[in-house]
Tab-separated table of C-alpha atoms in Angstrom:
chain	number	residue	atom	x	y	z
X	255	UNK	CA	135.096	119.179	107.251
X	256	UNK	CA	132.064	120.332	109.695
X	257	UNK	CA	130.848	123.924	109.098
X	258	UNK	CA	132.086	124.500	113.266
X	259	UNK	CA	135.740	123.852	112.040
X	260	UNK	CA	136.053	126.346	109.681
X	261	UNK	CA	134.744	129.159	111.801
X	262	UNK	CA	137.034	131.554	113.390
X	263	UNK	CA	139.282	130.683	115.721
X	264	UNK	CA	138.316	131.277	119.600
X	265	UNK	CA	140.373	133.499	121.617
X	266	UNK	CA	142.092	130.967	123.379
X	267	UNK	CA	143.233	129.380	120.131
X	268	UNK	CA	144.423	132.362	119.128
X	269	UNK	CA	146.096	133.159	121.901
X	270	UNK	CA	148.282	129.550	121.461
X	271	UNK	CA	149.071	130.194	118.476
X	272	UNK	CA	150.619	133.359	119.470
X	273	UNK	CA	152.366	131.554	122.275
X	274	UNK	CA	153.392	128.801	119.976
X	275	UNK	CA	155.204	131.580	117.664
X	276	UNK	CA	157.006	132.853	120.304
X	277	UNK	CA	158.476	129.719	121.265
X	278	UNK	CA	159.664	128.817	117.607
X	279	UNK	CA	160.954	132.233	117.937
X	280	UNK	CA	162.907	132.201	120.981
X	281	UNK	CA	164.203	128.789	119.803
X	282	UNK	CA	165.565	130.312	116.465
X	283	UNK	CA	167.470	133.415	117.607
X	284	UNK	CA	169.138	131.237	120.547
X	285	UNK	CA	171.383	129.305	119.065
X	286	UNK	CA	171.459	131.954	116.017
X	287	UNK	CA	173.362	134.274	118.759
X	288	UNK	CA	176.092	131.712	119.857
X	289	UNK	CA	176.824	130.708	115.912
X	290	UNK	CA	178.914	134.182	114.745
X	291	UNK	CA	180.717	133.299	118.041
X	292	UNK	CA	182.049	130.447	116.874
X	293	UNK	CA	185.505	131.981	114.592
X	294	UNK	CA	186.452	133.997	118.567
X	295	UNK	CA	185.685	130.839	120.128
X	296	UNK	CA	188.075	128.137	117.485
X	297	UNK	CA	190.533	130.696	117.913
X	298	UNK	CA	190.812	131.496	121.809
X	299	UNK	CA	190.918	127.598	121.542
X	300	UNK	CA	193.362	127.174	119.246
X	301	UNK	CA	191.896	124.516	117.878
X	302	UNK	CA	191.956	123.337	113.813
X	303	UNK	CA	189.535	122.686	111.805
X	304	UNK	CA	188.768	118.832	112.084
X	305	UNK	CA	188.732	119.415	116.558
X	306	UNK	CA	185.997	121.952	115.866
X	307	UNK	CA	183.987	120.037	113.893
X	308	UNK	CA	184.093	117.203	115.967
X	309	UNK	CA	183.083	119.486	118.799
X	310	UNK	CA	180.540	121.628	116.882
X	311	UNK	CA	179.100	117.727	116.153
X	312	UNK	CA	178.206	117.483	120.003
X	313	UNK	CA	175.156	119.261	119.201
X	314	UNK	CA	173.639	117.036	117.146
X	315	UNK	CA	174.893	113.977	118.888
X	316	UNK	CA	173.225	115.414	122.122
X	317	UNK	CA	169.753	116.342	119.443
X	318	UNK	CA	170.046	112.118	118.963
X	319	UNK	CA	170.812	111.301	122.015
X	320	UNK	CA	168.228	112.937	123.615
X	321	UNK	CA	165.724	112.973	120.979
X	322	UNK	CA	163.514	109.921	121.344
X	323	UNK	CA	162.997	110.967	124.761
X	324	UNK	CA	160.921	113.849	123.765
X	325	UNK	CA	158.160	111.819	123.183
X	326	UNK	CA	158.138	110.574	126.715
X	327	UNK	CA	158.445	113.534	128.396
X	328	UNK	CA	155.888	115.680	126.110
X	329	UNK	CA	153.416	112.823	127.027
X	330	UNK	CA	154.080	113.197	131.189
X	331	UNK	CA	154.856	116.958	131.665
X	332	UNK	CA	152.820	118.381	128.230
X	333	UNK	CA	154.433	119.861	124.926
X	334	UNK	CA	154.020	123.367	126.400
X	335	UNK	CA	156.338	122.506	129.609
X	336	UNK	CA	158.500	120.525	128.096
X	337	UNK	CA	158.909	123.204	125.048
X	338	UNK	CA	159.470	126.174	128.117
X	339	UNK	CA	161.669	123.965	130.148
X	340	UNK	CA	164.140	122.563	127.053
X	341	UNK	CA	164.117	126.297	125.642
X	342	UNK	CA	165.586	127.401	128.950
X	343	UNK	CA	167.991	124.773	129.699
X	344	UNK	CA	168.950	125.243	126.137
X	345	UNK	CA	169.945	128.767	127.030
X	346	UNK	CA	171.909	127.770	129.800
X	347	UNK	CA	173.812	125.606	127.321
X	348	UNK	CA	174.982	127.982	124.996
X	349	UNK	CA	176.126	130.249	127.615
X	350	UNK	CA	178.370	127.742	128.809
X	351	UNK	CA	179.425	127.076	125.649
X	352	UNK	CA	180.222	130.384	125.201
X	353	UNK	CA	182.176	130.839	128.565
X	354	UNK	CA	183.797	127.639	128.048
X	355	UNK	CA	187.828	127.437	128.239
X	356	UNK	CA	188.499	124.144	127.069
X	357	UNK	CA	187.111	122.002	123.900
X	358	UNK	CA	186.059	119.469	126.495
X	359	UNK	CA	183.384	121.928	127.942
X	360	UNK	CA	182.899	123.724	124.724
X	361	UNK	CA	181.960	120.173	123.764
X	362	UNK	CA	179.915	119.074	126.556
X	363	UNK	CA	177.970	122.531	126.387
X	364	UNK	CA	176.950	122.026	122.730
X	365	UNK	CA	175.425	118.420	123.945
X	366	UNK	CA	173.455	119.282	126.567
X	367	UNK	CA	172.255	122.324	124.412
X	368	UNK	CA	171.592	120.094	121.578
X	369	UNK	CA	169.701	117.531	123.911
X	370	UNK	CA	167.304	120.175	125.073
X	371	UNK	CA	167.159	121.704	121.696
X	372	UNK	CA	165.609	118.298	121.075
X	373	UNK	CA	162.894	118.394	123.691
X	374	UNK	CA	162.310	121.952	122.676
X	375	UNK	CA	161.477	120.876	118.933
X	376	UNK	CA	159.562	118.254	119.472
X	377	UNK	CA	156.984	119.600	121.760
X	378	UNK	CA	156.738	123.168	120.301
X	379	UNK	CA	155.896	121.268	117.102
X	380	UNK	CA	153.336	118.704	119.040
X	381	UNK	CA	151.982	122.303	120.340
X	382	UNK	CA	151.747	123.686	116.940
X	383	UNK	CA	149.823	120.894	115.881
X	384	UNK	CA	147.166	120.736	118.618
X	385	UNK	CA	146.536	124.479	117.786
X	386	UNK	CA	146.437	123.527	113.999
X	387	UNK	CA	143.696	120.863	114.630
X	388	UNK	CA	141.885	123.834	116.807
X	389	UNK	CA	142.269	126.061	113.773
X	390	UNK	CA	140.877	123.117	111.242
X	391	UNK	CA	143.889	124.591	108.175
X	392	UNK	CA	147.048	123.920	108.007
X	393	UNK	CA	149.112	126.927	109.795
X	394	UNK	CA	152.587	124.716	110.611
X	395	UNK	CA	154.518	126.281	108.157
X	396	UNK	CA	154.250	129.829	109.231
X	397	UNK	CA	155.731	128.617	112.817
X	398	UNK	CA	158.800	127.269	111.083
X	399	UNK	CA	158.901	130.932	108.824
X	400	UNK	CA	159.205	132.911	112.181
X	401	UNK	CA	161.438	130.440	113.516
X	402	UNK	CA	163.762	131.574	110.529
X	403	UNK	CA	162.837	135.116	111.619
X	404	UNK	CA	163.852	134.211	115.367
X	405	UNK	CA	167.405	132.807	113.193
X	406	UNK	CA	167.960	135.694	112.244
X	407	UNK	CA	167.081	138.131	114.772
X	408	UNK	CA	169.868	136.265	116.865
X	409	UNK	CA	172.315	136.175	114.075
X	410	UNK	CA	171.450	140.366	114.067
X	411	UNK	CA	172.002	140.692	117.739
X	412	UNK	CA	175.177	138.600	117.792
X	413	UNK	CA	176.867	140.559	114.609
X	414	UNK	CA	175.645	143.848	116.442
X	415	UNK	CA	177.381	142.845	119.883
X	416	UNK	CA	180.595	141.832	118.219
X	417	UNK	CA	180.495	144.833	116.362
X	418	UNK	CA	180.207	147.062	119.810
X	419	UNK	CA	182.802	145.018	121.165
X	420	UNK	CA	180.389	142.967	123.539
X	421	UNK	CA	182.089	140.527	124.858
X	422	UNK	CA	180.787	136.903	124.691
X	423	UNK	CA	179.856	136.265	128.530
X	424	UNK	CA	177.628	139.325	129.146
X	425	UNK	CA	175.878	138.842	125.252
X	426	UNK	CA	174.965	135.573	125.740
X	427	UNK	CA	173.800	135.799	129.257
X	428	UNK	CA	171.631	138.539	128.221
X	429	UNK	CA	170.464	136.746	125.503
X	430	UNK	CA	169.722	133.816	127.659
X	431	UNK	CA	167.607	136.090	130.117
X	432	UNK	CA	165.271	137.865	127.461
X	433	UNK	CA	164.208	134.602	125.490
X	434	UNK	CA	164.224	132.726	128.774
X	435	UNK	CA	161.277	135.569	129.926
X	436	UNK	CA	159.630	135.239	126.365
X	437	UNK	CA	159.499	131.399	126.631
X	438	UNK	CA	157.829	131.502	130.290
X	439	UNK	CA	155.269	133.809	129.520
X	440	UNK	CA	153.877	132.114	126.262
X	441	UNK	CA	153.760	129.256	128.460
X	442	UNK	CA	150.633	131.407	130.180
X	443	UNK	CA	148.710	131.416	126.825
X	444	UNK	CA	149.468	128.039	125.506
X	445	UNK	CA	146.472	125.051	125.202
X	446	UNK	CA	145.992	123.650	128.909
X	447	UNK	CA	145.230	119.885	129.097
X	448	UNK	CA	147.085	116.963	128.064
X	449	UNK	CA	148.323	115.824	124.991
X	450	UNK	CA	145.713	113.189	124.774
X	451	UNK	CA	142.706	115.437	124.336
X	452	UNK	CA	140.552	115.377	121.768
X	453	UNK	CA	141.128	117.805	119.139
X	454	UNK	CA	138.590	118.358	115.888
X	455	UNK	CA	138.278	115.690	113.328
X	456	UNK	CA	140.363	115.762	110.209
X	457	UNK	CA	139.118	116.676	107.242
X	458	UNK	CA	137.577	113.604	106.480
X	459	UNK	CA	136.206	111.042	108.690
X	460	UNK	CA	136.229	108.092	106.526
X	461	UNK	CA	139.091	105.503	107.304
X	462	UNK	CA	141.541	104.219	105.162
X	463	UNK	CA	140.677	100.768	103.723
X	464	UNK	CA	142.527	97.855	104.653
X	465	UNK	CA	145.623	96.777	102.857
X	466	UNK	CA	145.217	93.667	100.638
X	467	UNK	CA	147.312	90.760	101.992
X	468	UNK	CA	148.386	90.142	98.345
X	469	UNK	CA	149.757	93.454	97.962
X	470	UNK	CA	151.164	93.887	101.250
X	471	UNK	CA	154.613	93.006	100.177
X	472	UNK	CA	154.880	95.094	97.478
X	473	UNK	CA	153.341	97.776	99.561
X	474	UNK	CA	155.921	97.363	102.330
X	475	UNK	CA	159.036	97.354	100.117
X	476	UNK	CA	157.695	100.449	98.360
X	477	UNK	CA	157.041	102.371	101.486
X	478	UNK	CA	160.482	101.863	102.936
X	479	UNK	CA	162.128	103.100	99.476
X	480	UNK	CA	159.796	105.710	99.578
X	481	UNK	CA	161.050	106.488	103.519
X	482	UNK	CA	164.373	105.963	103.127
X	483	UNK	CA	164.172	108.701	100.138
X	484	UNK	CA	162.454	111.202	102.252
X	485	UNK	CA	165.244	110.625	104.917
X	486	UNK	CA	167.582	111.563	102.366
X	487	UNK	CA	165.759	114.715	101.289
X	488	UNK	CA	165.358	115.921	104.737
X	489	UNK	CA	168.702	115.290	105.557
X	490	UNK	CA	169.962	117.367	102.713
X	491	UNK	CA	168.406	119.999	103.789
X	492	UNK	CA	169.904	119.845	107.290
X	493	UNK	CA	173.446	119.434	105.264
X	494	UNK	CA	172.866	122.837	103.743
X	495	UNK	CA	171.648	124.111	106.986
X	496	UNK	CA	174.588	122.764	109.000
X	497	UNK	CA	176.831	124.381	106.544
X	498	UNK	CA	175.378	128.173	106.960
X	499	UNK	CA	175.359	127.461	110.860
X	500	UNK	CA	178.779	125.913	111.360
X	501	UNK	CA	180.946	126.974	108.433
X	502	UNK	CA	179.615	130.052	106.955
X	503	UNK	CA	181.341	132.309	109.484
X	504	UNK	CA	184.511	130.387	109.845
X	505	UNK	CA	184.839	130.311	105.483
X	506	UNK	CA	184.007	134.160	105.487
X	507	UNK	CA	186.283	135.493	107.806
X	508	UNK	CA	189.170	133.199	107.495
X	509	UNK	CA	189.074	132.219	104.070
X	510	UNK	CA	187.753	135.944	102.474
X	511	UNK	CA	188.998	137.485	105.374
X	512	UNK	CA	185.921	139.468	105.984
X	513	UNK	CA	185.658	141.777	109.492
X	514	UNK	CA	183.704	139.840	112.137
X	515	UNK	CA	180.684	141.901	112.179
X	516	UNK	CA	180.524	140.947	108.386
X	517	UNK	CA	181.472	137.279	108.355
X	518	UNK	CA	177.966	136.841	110.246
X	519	UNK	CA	176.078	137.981	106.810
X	520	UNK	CA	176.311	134.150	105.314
X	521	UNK	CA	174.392	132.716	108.111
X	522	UNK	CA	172.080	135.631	108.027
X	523	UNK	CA	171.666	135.507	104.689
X	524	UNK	CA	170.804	131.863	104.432
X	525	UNK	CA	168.481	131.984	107.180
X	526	UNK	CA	166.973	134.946	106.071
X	527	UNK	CA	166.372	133.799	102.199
X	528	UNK	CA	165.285	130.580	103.836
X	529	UNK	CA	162.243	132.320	105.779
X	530	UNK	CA	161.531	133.721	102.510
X	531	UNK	CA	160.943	129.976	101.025
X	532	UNK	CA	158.923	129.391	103.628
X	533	UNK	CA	156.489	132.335	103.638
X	534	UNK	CA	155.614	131.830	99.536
X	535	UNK	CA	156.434	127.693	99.661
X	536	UNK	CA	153.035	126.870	100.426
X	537	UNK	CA	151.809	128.733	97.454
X	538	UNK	CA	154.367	127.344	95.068
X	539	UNK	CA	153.384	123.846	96.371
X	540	UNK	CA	150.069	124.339	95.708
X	541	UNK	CA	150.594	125.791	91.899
X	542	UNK	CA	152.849	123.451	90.737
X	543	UNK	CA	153.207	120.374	93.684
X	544	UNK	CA	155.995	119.488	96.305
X	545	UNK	CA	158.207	117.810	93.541
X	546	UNK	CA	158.656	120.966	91.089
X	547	UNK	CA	159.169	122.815	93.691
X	548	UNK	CA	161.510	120.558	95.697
X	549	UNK	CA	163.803	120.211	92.448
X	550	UNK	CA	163.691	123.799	91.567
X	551	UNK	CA	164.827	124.423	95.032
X	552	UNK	CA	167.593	122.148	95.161
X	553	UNK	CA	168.639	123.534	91.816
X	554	UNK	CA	168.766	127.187	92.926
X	555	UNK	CA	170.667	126.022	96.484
X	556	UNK	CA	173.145	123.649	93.989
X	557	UNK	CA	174.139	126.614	91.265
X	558	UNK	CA	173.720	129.305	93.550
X	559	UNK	CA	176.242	127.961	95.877
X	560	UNK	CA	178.648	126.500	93.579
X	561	UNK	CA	179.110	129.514	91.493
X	562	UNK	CA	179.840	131.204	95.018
X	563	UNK	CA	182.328	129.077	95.829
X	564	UNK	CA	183.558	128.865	92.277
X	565	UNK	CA	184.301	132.314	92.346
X	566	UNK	CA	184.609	133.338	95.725
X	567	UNK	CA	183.937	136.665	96.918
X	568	UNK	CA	182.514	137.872	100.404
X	569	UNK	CA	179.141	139.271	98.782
X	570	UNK	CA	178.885	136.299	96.522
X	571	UNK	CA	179.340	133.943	99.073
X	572	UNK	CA	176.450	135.666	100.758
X	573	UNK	CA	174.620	135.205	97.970
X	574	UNK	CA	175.268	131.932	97.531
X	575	UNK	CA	174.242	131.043	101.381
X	576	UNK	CA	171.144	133.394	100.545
X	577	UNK	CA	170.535	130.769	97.441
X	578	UNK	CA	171.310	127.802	99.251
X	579	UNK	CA	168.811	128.904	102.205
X	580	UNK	CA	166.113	129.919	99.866
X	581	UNK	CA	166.196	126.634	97.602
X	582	UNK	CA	166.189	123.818	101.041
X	583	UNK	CA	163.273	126.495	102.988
X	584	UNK	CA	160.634	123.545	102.119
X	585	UNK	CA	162.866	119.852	101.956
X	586	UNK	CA	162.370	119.366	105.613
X	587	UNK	CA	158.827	119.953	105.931
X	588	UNK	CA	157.922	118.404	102.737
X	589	UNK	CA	159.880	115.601	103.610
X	590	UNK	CA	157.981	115.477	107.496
X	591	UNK	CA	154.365	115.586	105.186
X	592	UNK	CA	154.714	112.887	102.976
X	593	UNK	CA	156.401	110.777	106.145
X	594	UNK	CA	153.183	111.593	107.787
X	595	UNK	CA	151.275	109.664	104.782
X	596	UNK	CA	152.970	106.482	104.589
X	597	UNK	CA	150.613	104.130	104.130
X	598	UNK	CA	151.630	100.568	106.500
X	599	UNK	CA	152.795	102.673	109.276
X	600	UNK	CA	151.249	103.355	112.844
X	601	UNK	CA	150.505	106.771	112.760
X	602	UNK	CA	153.186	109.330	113.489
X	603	UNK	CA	155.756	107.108	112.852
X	604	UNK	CA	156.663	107.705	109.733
X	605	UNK	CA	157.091	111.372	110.985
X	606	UNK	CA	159.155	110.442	114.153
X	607	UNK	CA	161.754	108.419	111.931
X	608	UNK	CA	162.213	111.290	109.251
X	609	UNK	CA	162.672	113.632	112.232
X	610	UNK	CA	165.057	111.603	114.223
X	611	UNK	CA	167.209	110.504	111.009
X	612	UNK	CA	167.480	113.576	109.386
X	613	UNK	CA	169.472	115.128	112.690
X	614	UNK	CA	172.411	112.554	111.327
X	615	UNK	CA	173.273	115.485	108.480
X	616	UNK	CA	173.935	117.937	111.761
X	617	UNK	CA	175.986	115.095	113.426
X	618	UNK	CA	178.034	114.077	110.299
X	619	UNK	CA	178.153	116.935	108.762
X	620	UNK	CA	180.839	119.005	110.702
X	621	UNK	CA	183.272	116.547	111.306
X	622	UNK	CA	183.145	115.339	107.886
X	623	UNK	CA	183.566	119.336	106.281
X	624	UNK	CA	186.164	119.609	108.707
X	625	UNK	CA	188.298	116.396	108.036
X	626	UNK	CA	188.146	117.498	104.405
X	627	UNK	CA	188.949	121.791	105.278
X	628	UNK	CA	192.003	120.091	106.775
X	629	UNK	CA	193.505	118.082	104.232
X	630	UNK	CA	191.854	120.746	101.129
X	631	UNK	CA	190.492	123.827	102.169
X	632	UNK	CA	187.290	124.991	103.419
X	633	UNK	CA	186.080	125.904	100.383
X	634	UNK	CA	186.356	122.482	99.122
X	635	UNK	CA	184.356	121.064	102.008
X	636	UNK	CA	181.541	123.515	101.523
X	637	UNK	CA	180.583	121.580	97.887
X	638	UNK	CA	178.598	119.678	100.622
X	639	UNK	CA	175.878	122.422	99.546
X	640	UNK	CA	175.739	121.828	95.939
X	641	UNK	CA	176.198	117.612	96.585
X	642	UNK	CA	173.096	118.165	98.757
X	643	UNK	CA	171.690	119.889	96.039
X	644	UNK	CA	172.236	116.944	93.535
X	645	UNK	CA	170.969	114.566	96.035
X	646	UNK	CA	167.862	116.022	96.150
X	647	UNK	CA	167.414	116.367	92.347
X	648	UNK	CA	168.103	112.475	92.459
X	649	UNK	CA	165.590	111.310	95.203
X	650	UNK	CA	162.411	113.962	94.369
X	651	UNK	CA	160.379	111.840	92.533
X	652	UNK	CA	159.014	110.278	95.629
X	653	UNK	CA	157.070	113.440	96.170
X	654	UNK	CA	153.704	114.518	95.154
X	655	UNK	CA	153.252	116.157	91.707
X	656	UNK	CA	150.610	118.744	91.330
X	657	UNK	CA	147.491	118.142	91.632
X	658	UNK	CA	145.542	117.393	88.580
């Protein structure tokens, strides 16, 4: 690395990476205030539990749909418009989810929120990166820590306006109009140019050699084992997320019959434990490697949760989320690193794939809890957590140890 990269950052860096916070921000606590909705919304809809999974799935599905898109668009309109314009469509989405009067358009909402969600992640991450490169040190991972904080700032506001008696229209409209005015002015400080600019050189500038045609075989079927394994890690930790976002205020206030102001504390609590993680995972990683710490986590989310649901009280079950939250904070970008790495693949691609795939746990994930909540109970379709826990323990050892 050239002495000029590791100097301080210029003002206008800074400044972006300011902007880019905000964004990750404003994209956490969005959806974060619709999800303690959810319990009002299943009920004014009388709908059970398998029909709201299905619909809660529309997010997702629309996160898929859309998602391969993002690319497209980042590359015509620039990661910082495309971030601004996805976060406020996004917002206009979950306000007519909220308002909606029918699981058609509470449906249909949730897609076109998810599909925007979509843009909004990809190109608030491609923005994160160009400042990265500016910044010549890895700084990704504190985006994704405030985006927890954004999480659950929302969750807060939504448990707070329920708690007044705020009624879902005006709440979510205002919430809408505040993160919409956040989004446009980080847009004013973000990195101008296109994407295709040319950022600082990595940390090295030698290439990587040329596979051997004798071992590209062998090299080929190993990196798709090793891919396929990351998908799986990543997507456990979406499982476990899915579960605090769809479920966790549903299982507390109809199954522990907890007050509505308090039924939001599972979501909160894993989103809160898993911004945590994410502050102190870079640390762990670098003490004791992305494995160790990957199967300690998934060992703390599996036992933490399962003796929650073993035993099921509302503070334990908070506890359990909180555990749950904590253990996942660094599958996904783990996961999103080593994808990065693949050796055989065009660059990025390895990254797109893991990012694409691992938005199947959100769309499977609630129909499946909620055709199983039907013919069990909830509780019985929230050992998704722990089984995501396992699954991880299982597929680790594609990781990197420490470093010797």
């Amino acid at each position: 690395m050239t002495v000029d990269v590791l100097r301080r950052p210029a003002l206008a860096d800074r400044r972006a990476r300011v902007a880019v916070a905000v964004l990750f921000f404003t994209n956490g606590a969005l959806f974060a205030n619709l999800l303690p909705r959810y319990p009002q919304i299943k009920a004014d809809l009388g709908i059970g539990n398998a029909a709201y999974g299905l619909a809660v799935a529309a997010f997702p599905a629309g996160a898929i749909t859309a998602g391969l898109a993002a690319g497209v668009l980042v590359r015509r309109f620039g990661s910082a418009r495309v971030a601004v314009g996805g976060t406020l469509l996004t917002g206009v989405g979950i306000l007519a989810a909220g308002l909606a009067d029918s699981v058609v358009v509470f449906g249909g909402a949730l897609f076109l929120a998810g599909a925007m969600d979509a843009f909004t992640d990809v190109a608030q991450n491609a923005h994160g990166l160009r400042v990265q490169r500016r910044y010549g040190r890895s700084i990704i991972n504190s985006f994704h820590a405030i985006w927890s904080i954004g999480a659950v700032t929302g969750g807060s506001m939504a448990a707070a306006a329920i708690a007044l008696g705020v009624s879902r229209g005006p709440h979510l409209l205002f919430s809408a109009a505040v993160f919409a005015v956040a989004a446009c002015l980080a847009l004013r400080y973000c990195l101008p140019g296109p994407e295709t600019e040319t950022e600082p050189a990595a940390e090295t500038g030698a290439e990587d050699p040329a596979p051997s045609p004798t071992r590209a075989p062998a090299a080929g079927l190993r990196t798709g084992w090793v891919l396929a394994a990351l998908v799986l890690i990543a997507t456990a930790g979406t499982l476990v997320e899915d579960a605090g976002m769809s479920w966790a205020t549903l299982y507390l206030s109809d199954s522990l019959h907890a007050t509505a102001a308090l039924a939001a504390s599972g979501y909160v609590a894993l989103v809160g434990a898993q911004f945590v993680g994410r502050i102190v995972g870079d640390r762990l990683v670098d003490r004791f490697g992305q494995r160790a710490v990957a199967r300690s986590g998934a060992l703390i989310a599996a036992v933490g949760m399962g003796l929650a649901l073993a035993v099921p009280t509302v503070p334990g079950t908070a506890l359990g989320f909180a555990a749950a939250g904590f253990g996942v904070a660094t599958l996904v970008p783990a996961a999103m690193h080593e994808a990065d790495e693949l050796p055989g693949l065009k660059p990025g691609s390895g990254l797109t794939l893991v990012s694409w795939l691992m938005r199947l746990g959100f769309l499977l994930s609630p129909p499946v809890v909620g055709l199983v909540a039907d013919a069990t109970s909830l509780r019985v379709g929230l050992l998704v957590v722990p089984i995501a826990g396992l699954l991880v323990l299982l597929c680790a050892g594609v990781l990197r140890p420490r470093h010797r």
